[in-house]
Tab-separated table of C-alpha atoms and ligand atoms in Angstrom:
chain	number	residue	atom	x	y	z
A	215	UNK	CA	28.795	-54.376	15.294
A	216	UNK	CA	25.337	-54.222	13.775
A	217	UNK	CA	22.903	-51.316	13.438
A	218	UNK	CA	19.221	-52.248	13.649
A	219	UNK	CA	16.408	-49.945	12.609
A	220	UNK	CA	13.062	-50.536	14.356
A	221	UNK	CA	9.710	-49.279	13.086
A	222	UNK	CA	6.498	-49.221	15.156
A	223	UNK	CA	3.016	-48.224	13.927
A	224	UNK	CA	0.560	-50.666	15.531
A	225	UNK	CA	-1.620	-48.103	17.311
A	226	UNK	CA	-1.352	-44.321	17.647
A	227	UNK	CA	2.421	-43.912	17.975
A	228	UNK	CA	4.751	-43.712	14.976
A	229	UNK	CA	8.067	-44.904	16.394
A	230	UNK	CA	11.512	-45.150	14.856
A	231	UNK	CA	14.383	-46.559	16.893
A	232	UNK	CA	18.042	-47.237	16.171
A	233	UNK	CA	19.979	-49.745	18.240
A	234	UNK	CA	23.587	-50.922	18.058
A	235	UNK	CA	24.261	-54.604	18.758
A	236	UNK	CA	27.852	-55.393	19.689
A	237	UNK	CA	29.701	-58.687	19.457
A	238	UNK	CA	28.822	-59.671	23.071
A	239	UNK	CA	25.094	-59.333	22.391
A	240	UNK	CA	24.932	-55.981	24.256
A	241	UNK	CA	22.520	-53.334	23.020
A	242	UNK	CA	23.027	-49.599	22.862
A	243	UNK	CA	20.131	-47.254	22.187
A	244	UNK	CA	21.123	-44.645	19.595
A	245	UNK	CA	17.774	-43.014	18.798
A	246	UNK	CA	14.156	-43.313	19.900
A	247	UNK	CA	11.878	-40.900	18.041
A	248	UNK	CA	8.115	-41.003	18.479
A	249	UNK	CA	5.304	-39.010	16.859
A	250	UNK	CA	1.965	-39.497	18.603
A	251	UNK	CA	-1.509	-38.898	17.178
A	252	UNK	CA	-3.080	-39.204	20.651
A	253	UNK	CA	-4.409	-35.623	20.570
A	254	UNK	CA	-6.348	-36.320	17.385
A	255	UNK	CA	-8.171	-39.170	19.166
A	256	UNK	CA	-8.811	-37.367	22.450
A	257	UNK	CA	-12.258	-36.014	21.597
A	258	UNK	CA	-13.410	-39.524	20.603
A	259	UNK	CA	-12.225	-41.036	23.902
A	260	UNK	CA	-10.246	-43.750	22.118
A	261	UNK	CA	-8.074	-44.430	19.073
A	262	UNK	CA	-9.874	-43.992	15.725
A	263	UNK	CA	-8.162	-46.475	13.371
A	264	UNK	CA	-8.549	-44.440	10.171
A	265	UNK	CA	-7.209	-41.288	11.826
A	266	UNK	CA	-4.260	-43.285	13.230
A	267	UNK	CA	-3.340	-44.732	9.797
A	268	UNK	CA	-3.370	-41.314	8.173
A	269	UNK	CA	-1.241	-39.853	10.967
A	270	UNK	CA	1.318	-42.667	10.538
A	271	UNK	CA	1.554	-41.901	6.827
A	272	UNK	CA	2.260	-38.249	7.543
A	273	UNK	CA	4.689	-38.895	10.397
A	274	UNK	CA	6.719	-41.846	9.083
A	275	UNK	CA	9.341	-40.076	6.972
A	276	UNK	CA	9.860	-37.042	9.273
A	277	UNK	CA	10.196	-39.370	12.301
A	278	UNK	CA	12.686	-41.493	10.366
A	279	UNK	CA	14.740	-38.386	9.480
A	280	UNK	CA	14.784	-37.227	13.098
A	281	UNK	CA	15.974	-40.622	14.338
A	282	UNK	CA	18.917	-40.700	11.923
A	283	UNK	CA	19.789	-37.114	12.810
A	284	UNK	CA	19.815	-37.872	16.554
A	285	UNK	CA	21.912	-41.023	16.055
A	286	UNK	CA	24.283	-39.302	13.623
A	287	UNK	CA	23.809	-42.147	11.154
A	288	UNK	CA	22.949	-42.503	7.477
A	289	UNK	CA	20.428	-44.915	5.988
A	290	UNK	CA	23.333	-46.828	4.461
A	291	UNK	CA	24.629	-47.602	8.008
A	292	UNK	CA	21.620	-49.866	8.669
A	293	UNK	CA	22.358	-53.608	8.737
A	294	UNK	CA	18.870	-54.958	9.492
A	295	UNK	CA	15.307	-53.692	9.865
A	296	UNK	CA	12.616	-54.862	12.294
A	297	UNK	CA	9.020	-53.745	12.033
A	298	UNK	CA	5.929	-54.439	14.128
A	299	UNK	CA	3.826	-56.697	11.906
A	300	UNK	CA	1.238	-57.439	14.624
A	301	UNK	CA	-0.782	-57.439	16.741
A	302	UNK	CA	-2.444	-54.064	16.209
A	303	UNK	CA	-4.736	-52.058	13.962
A	304	UNK	CA	-4.598	-53.374	10.375
A	305	UNK	CA	-4.380	-50.037	8.573
A	306	UNK	CA	-1.894	-48.638	11.078
A	307	UNK	CA	0.364	-51.721	10.923
A	308	UNK	CA	0.329	-51.600	7.121
A	309	UNK	CA	1.979	-48.174	7.061
A	310	UNK	CA	4.970	-49.378	9.083
A	311	UNK	CA	5.229	-52.701	7.264
A	312	UNK	CA	5.133	-50.995	3.851
A	313	UNK	CA	7.765	-48.462	4.888
A	314	UNK	CA	10.003	-51.188	6.322
A	315	UNK	CA	9.742	-53.262	3.161
A	316	UNK	CA	10.634	-50.269	0.999
A	317	UNK	CA	13.688	-49.452	3.135
A	318	UNK	CA	14.790	-53.112	3.303
A	319	UNK	CA	14.460	-53.591	-0.447
A	320	UNK	CA	16.249	-50.379	-1.363
A	321	UNK	CA	19.061	-50.902	1.180
A	322	UNK	CA	19.392	-54.624	0.479
A	323	UNK	CA	19.230	-55.555	4.187
A	324	UNK	CA	17.271	-58.302	6.003
A	325	UNK	CA	13.760	-57.525	7.241
A	326	UNK	CA	12.151	-58.966	10.385
A	327	UNK	CA	8.383	-58.834	10.972
A	328	UNK	CA	8.309	-58.581	14.772
A	329	UNK	CA	5.681	-59.128	17.461
A	330	UNK	CA	4.695	-55.915	19.237
A	331	UNK	CA	4.184	-57.690	22.576
A	332	UNK	CA	7.624	-59.306	22.597
A	333	UNK	CA	8.873	-55.821	21.670
A	334	UNK	CA	7.441	-54.413	24.907
A	335	UNK	CA	9.473	-56.991	26.835
A	336	UNK	CA	12.586	-56.334	24.702
A	337	UNK	CA	12.384	-52.636	25.658
A	338	UNK	CA	13.573	-53.547	29.141
A	339	UNK	CA	16.812	-55.050	27.801
A	340	UNK	CA	17.781	-51.588	26.506
A	341	UNK	CA	17.766	-50.289	30.065
A	342	UNK	CA	18.601	-53.270	32.263
A	343	UNK	CA	20.604	-55.582	29.993
A	344	UNK	CA	19.957	-59.214	29.002
A	345	UNK	CA	16.985	-61.016	30.560
A	346	UNK	CA	17.544	-64.144	32.620
A	347	UNK	CA	15.784	-67.261	31.363
A	348	UNK	CA	13.032	-67.826	32.185
A	349	UNK	CA	11.397	-64.587	33.201
A	350	UNK	CA	7.809	-63.520	33.635
A	351	UNK	CA	6.428	-60.511	31.778
A	352	UNK	CA	3.351	-58.595	32.864
A	353	UNK	CA	2.314	-56.573	29.847
A	354	UNK	CA	-0.263	-53.888	30.525
A	355	UNK	CA	-1.245	-51.348	27.905
A	356	UNK	CA	-4.285	-49.793	26.250
A	357	UNK	CA	-4.710	-52.862	24.065
A	358	UNK	CA	-3.267	-55.715	26.140
A	359	UNK	CA	-3.103	-57.223	29.620
A	360	UNK	CA	-1.051	-60.364	29.522
A	361	UNK	CA	1.131	-62.603	31.601
A	362	UNK	CA	3.902	-64.159	29.553
A	363	UNK	CA	6.579	-66.699	30.245
A	364	UNK	CA	9.711	-65.695	28.348
A	365	UNK	CA	12.243	-68.510	27.934
A	366	UNK	CA	13.990	-66.864	24.997
A	367	UNK	CA	12.954	-63.427	23.800
A	368	UNK	CA	13.798	-64.286	20.189
A	369	UNK	CA	12.121	-67.662	19.973
A	370	UNK	CA	10.114	-68.805	22.997
A	371	UNK	CA	7.383	-66.645	24.488
A	372	UNK	CA	4.341	-68.376	25.965
A	373	UNK	CA	1.101	-66.877	27.198
A	374	UNK	CA	0.183	-67.810	30.766
A	375	UNK	CA	-2.886	-65.599	30.979
A	376	UNK	CA	-4.588	-62.605	29.409
A	377	UNK	CA	-7.607	-60.375	29.782
A	378	UNK	CA	-10.896	-61.911	28.719
A	379	UNK	CA	-12.452	-58.490	28.053
A	380	UNK	CA	-11.033	-54.982	28.522
A	381	UNK	CA	-7.307	-54.321	28.743
A	382	UNK	CA	-6.100	-52.556	31.906
A	383	UNK	CA	-5.406	-49.311	30.038
A	384	UNK	CA	-8.782	-49.521	28.338
A	385	UNK	CA	-10.421	-49.715	31.772
A	386	UNK	CA	-8.470	-46.608	32.847
A	387	UNK	CA	-9.597	-44.768	29.706
A	388	UNK	CA	-13.258	-45.744	30.175
A	389	UNK	CA	-13.329	-44.930	33.891
A	390	UNK	CA	-11.710	-41.560	33.133
A	391	UNK	CA	-14.583	-40.838	30.792
A	392	UNK	CA	-17.123	-41.672	33.514
A	393	UNK	CA	-15.291	-39.293	35.856
A	394	UNK	CA	-15.077	-36.518	33.260
A	395	UNK	CA	-11.280	-36.782	33.028
A	396	UNK	CA	-9.404	-36.430	29.698
A	397	UNK	CA	-8.154	-39.206	27.381
A	398	UNK	CA	-5.862	-41.079	27.828
A	399	UNK	CA	-7.213	-41.707	31.294
A	400	UNK	CA	-4.219	-43.361	32.988
A	401	UNK	CA	-2.219	-40.273	33.985
A	402	UNK	CA	-5.132	-38.142	35.346
A	403	UNK	CA	-6.566	-41.094	37.311
A	404	UNK	CA	-3.108	-41.880	38.691
A	405	UNK	CA	-2.763	-38.262	39.869
A	406	UNK	CA	-6.263	-38.104	41.384
A	407	UNK	CA	-5.726	-41.480	43.079
A	408	UNK	CA	-2.677	-40.170	44.928
A	409	UNK	CA	-4.964	-37.677	46.703
A	410	UNK	CA	-7.705	-40.219	47.449
A	411	UNK	CA	-8.366	-43.090	49.839
A	412	UNK	CA	-7.847	-46.490	48.161
A	413	UNK	CA	-10.065	-48.165	50.771
A	414	UNK	CA	-12.997	-45.744	50.414
A	415	UNK	CA	-14.995	-47.994	48.075
A	416	UNK	CA	-14.701	-51.786	47.796
A	417	UNK	CA	-14.744	-52.250	44.018
A	418	UNK	CA	-14.758	-55.854	42.714
A	419	UNK	CA	-11.546	-57.743	41.927
A	420	UNK	CA	-12.356	-59.539	38.651
A	421	UNK	CA	-11.661	-63.261	38.202
A	422	UNK	CA	-10.342	-63.790	41.711
A	423	UNK	CA	-12.962	-66.304	42.835
A	424	UNK	CA	-11.975	-69.888	43.696
A	425	UNK	CA	-13.360	-71.270	40.425
A	426	UNK	CA	-11.969	-68.505	38.179
A	427	UNK	CA	-9.087	-68.847	35.725
A	428	UNK	CA	-6.010	-68.309	37.858
A	429	UNK	CA	-3.955	-66.159	35.506
A	430	UNK	CA	-6.563	-64.456	33.313
A	431	UNK	CA	-7.798	-60.930	33.921
A	432	UNK	CA	-11.171	-59.219	33.596
A	433	UNK	CA	-11.641	-55.454	33.961
A	434	UNK	CA	-15.033	-55.005	32.366
A	435	UNK	CA	-16.978	-55.735	35.584
A	436	UNK	CA	-14.810	-53.304	37.535
A	437	UNK	CA	-15.377	-50.580	34.944
A	438	UNK	CA	-19.148	-51.144	35.106
A	439	UNK	CA	-19.108	-51.163	38.923
A	440	UNK	CA	-17.383	-47.775	38.932
A	441	UNK	CA	-19.909	-46.385	36.421
A	442	UNK	CA	-22.895	-47.691	38.472
A	443	UNK	CA	-21.448	-46.308	41.708
A	444	UNK	CA	-20.933	-42.860	40.175
A	445	UNK	CA	-24.400	-42.893	38.536
A	446	UNK	CA	-26.078	-43.781	41.839
A	447	UNK	CA	-24.328	-40.874	43.567
A	448	UNK	CA	-25.336	-38.470	40.827
A	449	UNK	CA	-28.930	-39.728	40.883
A	450	UNK	CA	-29.094	-39.020	44.607
A	451	UNK	CA	-27.799	-35.513	43.923
A	452	UNK	CA	-24.644	-36.177	45.912
A	453	UNK	CA	-21.167	-35.007	45.001
A	454	UNK	CA	-18.885	-37.670	43.487
A	455	UNK	CA	-15.663	-37.987	45.535
A	456	UNK	CA	-13.470	-38.169	42.439
A	457	UNK	CA	-10.151	-38.757	44.236
A	458	UNK	CA	-11.567	-41.610	46.330
A	459	UNK	CA	-13.222	-43.256	43.307
A	460	UNK	CA	-9.942	-42.990	41.349
A	461	UNK	CA	-7.891	-44.365	44.259
A	462	UNK	CA	-10.305	-47.248	44.933
A	463	UNK	CA	-10.465	-48.163	41.234
A	464	UNK	CA	-6.672	-47.981	40.911
A	465	UNK	CA	-6.223	-50.152	44.000
A	466	UNK	CA	-8.472	-52.851	42.484
A	467	UNK	CA	-6.481	-52.863	39.221
A	468	UNK	CA	-3.078	-52.868	40.946
A	469	UNK	CA	-4.148	-55.542	43.429
A	470	UNK	CA	-5.360	-58.004	40.783
A	471	UNK	CA	-2.472	-57.445	38.356
A	472	UNK	CA	0.292	-57.800	40.916
A	473	UNK	CA	-1.332	-60.652	42.879
A	474	UNK	CA	-1.771	-62.775	39.750
A	475	UNK	CA	1.683	-61.951	38.400
A	476	UNK	CA	3.412	-62.869	41.687
A	477	UNK	CA	1.333	-66.039	41.983
A	478	UNK	CA	2.364	-67.082	38.440
A	479	UNK	CA	6.039	-66.380	39.164
A	480	UNK	CA	5.855	-68.501	42.302
A	481	UNK	CA	3.912	-71.321	40.651
A	482	UNK	CA	6.325	-71.562	37.709
A	483	UNK	CA	9.379	-70.886	39.858
A	484	UNK	CA	10.421	-67.783	37.917
A	485	UNK	CA	12.757	-65.388	39.730
A	486	UNK	CA	12.482	-62.251	37.566
A	487	UNK	CA	9.440	-60.201	36.609
A	488	UNK	CA	9.316	-57.507	33.928
A	489	UNK	CA	6.384	-55.080	33.909
A	490	UNK	CA	5.949	-53.167	30.661
A	491	UNK	CA	3.370	-51.376	28.472
A	492	UNK	CA	1.861	-47.917	29.016
A	493	UNK	CA	0.095	-48.868	32.276
A	494	UNK	CA	3.461	-49.874	33.801
A	495	UNK	CA	3.981	-46.119	34.271
A	496	UNK	CA	1.315	-46.264	37.001
A	497	UNK	CA	2.619	-45.253	40.429
A	498	UNK	CA	0.515	-47.674	42.462
A	499	UNK	CA	1.096	-50.670	40.186
A	500	UNK	CA	4.854	-50.059	40.382
A	501	UNK	CA	4.794	-49.636	44.180
A	502	UNK	CA	2.612	-52.686	44.841
A	503	UNK	CA	4.618	-54.826	42.384
A	504	UNK	CA	7.831	-53.757	44.163
A	505	UNK	CA	6.361	-54.563	47.574
A	506	UNK	CA	4.952	-57.960	46.592
A	507	UNK	CA	7.983	-59.003	44.514
A	508	UNK	CA	10.318	-58.108	47.396
A	509	UNK	CA	8.201	-60.188	49.801
A	510	UNK	CA	8.300	-63.160	47.408
A	511	UNK	CA	12.038	-62.812	46.613
A	512	UNK	CA	11.376	-61.928	42.965
A	513	UNK	CA	13.596	-59.440	41.097
A	514	UNK	CA	11.415	-56.737	39.546
A	515	UNK	CA	12.365	-54.877	36.364
A	516	UNK	CA	10.304	-51.938	35.101
A	517	UNK	CA	11.631	-49.879	32.191
A	518	UNK	CA	11.366	-46.095	32.396
A	519	UNK	CA	7.959	-44.776	31.193
A	520	UNK	CA	9.342	-43.614	27.841
A	521	UNK	CA	10.324	-47.219	27.027
A	522	UNK	CA	7.074	-48.642	28.458
A	523	UNK	CA	4.784	-46.844	26.012
A	524	UNK	CA	4.837	-47.710	22.306
A	525	UNK	CA	8.090	-46.796	20.564
A	526	UNK	CA	10.425	-47.875	17.776
A	527	UNK	CA	13.378	-48.585	20.057
A	528	UNK	CA	11.626	-51.630	21.536
A	529	UNK	CA	11.131	-53.021	18.024
A	530	UNK	CA	14.766	-52.351	17.157
A	531	UNK	CA	15.767	-54.090	20.418
A	532	UNK	CA	13.684	-57.146	19.546
A	533	UNK	CA	15.205	-57.048	16.040
A	534	UNK	CA	18.671	-57.101	17.624
A	535	UNK	CA	17.732	-60.185	19.680
A	536	UNK	CA	16.437	-61.878	16.507
A	537	UNK	CA	19.669	-61.058	14.645
A	538	UNK	CA	21.816	-62.252	17.579
A	539	UNK	CA	19.852	-65.510	17.800
A	540	UNK	CA	20.311	-66.158	14.077
A	541	UNK	CA	16.577	-66.206	13.401
A	542	UNK	CA	15.598	-66.419	9.726
A	543	UNK	CA	14.504	-63.004	8.339
A	544	UNK	CA	11.003	-62.495	6.925
A	545	UNK	CA	10.298	-62.581	3.222
A	546	UNK	CA	9.470	-59.399	1.352
A	547	UNK	CA	5.840	-60.477	0.973
A	548	UNK	CA	5.490	-59.933	4.737
A	549	UNK	CA	2.056	-58.571	5.594
A	550	UNK	CA	0.404	-57.005	8.628
A	551	UNK	CA	-1.215	-59.537	11.000
A	552	UNK	CA	-3.658	-57.700	13.306
A	553	UNK	CA	-4.274	-60.790	15.455
A	554	UNK	CA	-0.692	-62.097	15.614
A	555	UNK	CA	-0.455	-64.470	18.617
A	556	UNK	CA	2.138	-63.614	21.234
A	557	UNK	CA	3.918	-66.955	20.731
A	558	UNK	CA	4.888	-65.876	17.190
A	559	UNK	CA	7.832	-63.614	18.033
A	560	UNK	CA	8.765	-63.056	14.378
A	561	UNK	CA	7.016	-64.024	11.162
B	741	LIG	O1	1.502	-48.986	25.694
B	741	LIG	P1	0.648	-47.813	25.386
B	741	LIG	O2	1.313	-46.482	25.186
B	741	LIG	O3	-0.174	-48.039	24.073
B	741	LIG	C1	-0.832	-49.235	23.788
B	741	LIG	O4	-0.208	-50.144	23.199
B	741	LIG	O5	-2.012	-49.302	24.182
B	741	LIG	O6	-0.450	-47.704	26.559
B	741	LIG	C2	-1.419	-46.692	26.598
B	741	LIG	C3	-2.300	-46.909	27.815
B	741	LIG	C4	-3.502	-45.965	27.875
B	741	LIG	O7	-4.667	-46.736	28.094
B	741	LIG	C5	-3.198	-45.071	29.083
B	741	LIG	O8	-4.361	-44.652	29.763
B	741	LIG	C6	-2.362	-45.991	29.943
B	741	LIG	O9	-1.552	-46.695	29.017
B	741	LIG	N1	-1.519	-45.266	30.899
B	741	LIG	C7	-1.639	-45.390	32.242
B	741	LIG	C8	-0.717	-44.484	32.831
B	741	LIG	N2	-0.037	-43.861	31.808
B	741	LIG	C9	-0.552	-44.352	30.647
B	741	LIG	N3	-2.453	-46.151	32.980
B	741	LIG	C10	-2.362	-46.049	34.320
B	741	LIG	N4	-1.507	-45.209	34.951
B	741	LIG	C11	-0.671	-44.418	34.262
B	741	LIG	N5	0.166	-43.590	34.915
B	742	LIG	ZN1	1.933	-51.424	22.969
């Protein structure tokens, strides 16, 4: 039995997770404590890196204490530490990496610099057990929109496609701003969309033309189309039908994400799809993914929203997979790598 401590600080969430790995490779979640600085960024309409770093510094030790309290464990119970070393904001990552190094050195336990994106996929194993190999991961958050082929969560993750401009969550946040809705924009747009007509406005589906990259995404054109549509209405002195705009925008995002993910699963003959990241909490994306996966005979796995957004438990889970696979730990001169490629699961 092994206790793994996971530390996350790549964006605006300070996360500390504790996971128990048993002899059969099964994981048990013991604690998942998160401190968010999202409210400090709200008036800027997006994450301010310097504010995020400072908030991590303030939250790290209290969040750590809470996690150990919830799990009923002591620091000396920890057998290994995993920390997000990338991708993410440099200053924010550094806080977690520095803390993890200090704990690893003082406790004399192995340290794993872990990839945040593989962590999002690992989160699902806490809820639904081991992943079949291969599986397809659709990762949609404020910073990323990616399609990944996962042959082995600890060692073999390959990118099939990614966004060439805005991430899906970023598009939600920017469209929310255009509509006068608060940041982060995903939840209020999702709510408004449920009252609107998804077929009211035909917004463009990015990169779905015959000559476009099959598995890449683009949301920047969609975001601009929504802004132009709203501006034109306002210029004409007409009321903006907020619910219909939200529903039509959401339909375009959900349509493109799920169509490309299902097409990739079929093309590569992959029978299981995992959808994770903050945007995976979206009601329409979940419903359309369920509908299209069922029609294609694909098993769909979506972790509960708490595990979809950034947290330390997902990093601890990935750490457990690294320990179980016998992956070499990182050295203590581990540094933060803001642009860490998804294929580098641990550094
Ligand atoms: O994974 P996450 O917590 O942090 C990042 O790594 O970015 O994702 C945050 C993103 C934000 O852009 C937020 O607007 C979006 O997830 N989001 C949603 C929903 N809930 C959160 N987007 C669409 N629908 C939702 N229900
Ligand atoms: Zn994330």
